[in-house]
Amino acid sequence: MSAEGPEVEPQEAARLSVAVRRSGDARVVAVTGELDHDTVALLAEALAEPMDGLARVVIDLSGTGFCDSSGLNQLLRTRLDLQPRVELVVAGLRPAVARLFAITGADEVLTVTKDVEAAVREPHSPGRTPG
C-alpha cells in the first residue's frame, strides 16, 4: 500500500484553487492563483481539517502569483495553531510572494523550502532551508 493518498477534489474560488493530498507523513496543500482577502477563506477551510498522524503540513505556493497580508496572516496563524505537534513548511515561493515574505520577515519565522519534494523529505527549522 502506498503512503501517497489520493488527491482530494480541488476547491475553487473565483481566483484561487486549493488542492489537498497526502505524501507520506505530510499533508500537501497546493494553492494556485491569488491568495488575498477575498480568497483566503478557501485556504483556511483546507487547513481546518484534522491533522492526526501528520508530521508536517506543506503549503505549496508555486502556483501562487500574489499573496496579500490576509494570506500571510493565515499562514502565520496556522503555524501557531499547529506547533509543536505538526510542522508547517511553505514551499515554492514565486518572486512576488518571496518579496512579501522577505519584506515582512515571514521568511525568518516560517520554514521555507525551494519545492515540495524538499519540504516532505525531512524536518526543518524555521527560516529558509536548503533544497
XYZ file of C-alpha atoms in Angstrom:
131
model
C 0.000 0.000 0.000
C 1.375 3.396 -0.976
C 1.887 6.221 1.540
C 0.631 8.555 -1.149
C -3.043 9.317 -0.719
C -5.481 10.197 -3.444
C -5.670 13.839 -4.381
C -8.772 15.483 -2.996
C -11.031 17.304 -5.420
C -9.747 20.890 -5.605
C -11.895 23.597 -4.073
C -12.121 26.787 -6.102
C -12.997 30.411 -5.589
C -13.027 32.929 -8.413
C -9.244 33.473 -8.383
C -7.951 30.661 -6.176
C -7.794 26.892 -6.227
C -6.742 24.730 -3.266
C -5.987 21.012 -3.643
C -5.022 18.740 -0.744
C -3.151 15.443 -0.924
C -1.161 13.194 1.388
C 2.537 12.458 0.831
C 3.916 10.073 3.455
C 3.525 11.747 6.845
C 2.829 15.142 5.257
C -0.300 16.867 4.000
C 0.441 18.930 0.904
C -1.875 21.883 0.282
C -1.358 23.253 -3.234
C -2.539 26.841 -3.596
C -2.954 28.194 -7.126
C -3.967 31.735 -8.040
C -4.292 34.861 -5.927
C -4.295 34.475 -2.146
C -5.963 37.581 -0.735
C -8.762 38.869 1.478
C -11.439 37.589 -0.912
C -9.985 34.069 -1.287
C -8.191 33.292 1.994
C -11.234 31.506 3.468
C -10.689 28.687 0.980
C -7.172 28.098 2.324
C -8.403 28.399 5.920
C -11.025 25.728 5.218
C -8.409 23.319 3.847
C -6.163 23.942 6.866
C -9.013 23.352 9.330
C -9.111 19.622 8.531
C -7.886 17.282 11.333
C -4.098 16.838 11.424
C -3.999 13.414 13.125
C -0.976 11.330 12.158
C 0.820 14.131 10.333
C 4.399 15.238 10.949
C 4.089 18.295 8.724
C 1.798 20.369 6.554
C 3.363 21.687 3.362
C 1.813 24.737 1.739
C 2.796 24.632 -1.935
C 2.743 28.226 -3.197
C 4.497 27.504 -6.504
C 1.242 28.288 -8.309
C 0.516 31.428 -6.288
C 1.375 34.631 -8.116
C 0.017 37.028 -5.493
C -0.395 36.972 -1.708
C -1.534 39.863 0.464
C -1.456 40.328 4.236
C -4.600 38.198 4.661
C -2.874 35.189 3.128
C 0.290 35.812 5.099
C -1.677 36.163 8.345
C -3.438 32.860 7.647
C -0.088 31.107 7.249
C 1.265 32.629 10.469
C -1.907 31.725 12.400
C -1.732 28.178 11.078
C 1.883 27.863 12.223
C 0.886 28.902 15.740
C -2.116 26.555 15.742
C -0.044 23.556 14.632
C 3.110 23.848 16.709
C 4.594 21.930 18.352
C 2.605 18.888 17.154
C 2.853 19.448 13.401
C 5.493 21.352 11.440
C 4.330 23.923 8.862
C 6.532 24.275 5.768
C 5.955 26.707 2.895
C 7.354 25.639 -0.467
C 7.933 27.065 -3.927
C 7.680 30.816 -3.406
C 7.435 32.768 -6.648
C 9.262 36.131 -6.782
C 6.342 38.396 -5.806
C 5.386 36.190 -2.861
C 9.037 35.715 -1.824
C 9.364 39.503 -1.754
C 6.368 39.811 0.590
C 7.902 37.183 2.869
C 11.280 38.977 2.841
C 9.863 42.473 3.451
C 7.722 41.302 6.376
C 10.311 38.937 7.856
C 7.937 35.984 7.441
C 10.749 34.056 5.740
C 12.585 34.120 9.086
C 9.565 32.862 11.051
C 8.048 30.357 8.643
C 10.001 27.400 7.332
C 10.503 27.967 3.585
C 11.853 25.430 1.089
C 12.534 25.583 -2.630
C 9.978 22.918 -3.537
C 7.511 20.379 -2.170
C 9.940 17.478 -2.506
C 12.432 19.190 -0.172
C 9.616 20.050 2.228
C 8.290 16.500 2.629
C 11.738 14.870 2.798
C 12.744 15.728 6.371
C 12.070 18.058 9.332
C 13.303 21.652 9.089
C 13.991 24.634 11.307
C 12.140 27.927 10.831
C 13.647 30.208 8.204
C 14.809 29.486 4.694
C 16.203 25.958 4.352
C 18.267 24.317 1.642
C 16.614 22.472 -1.211
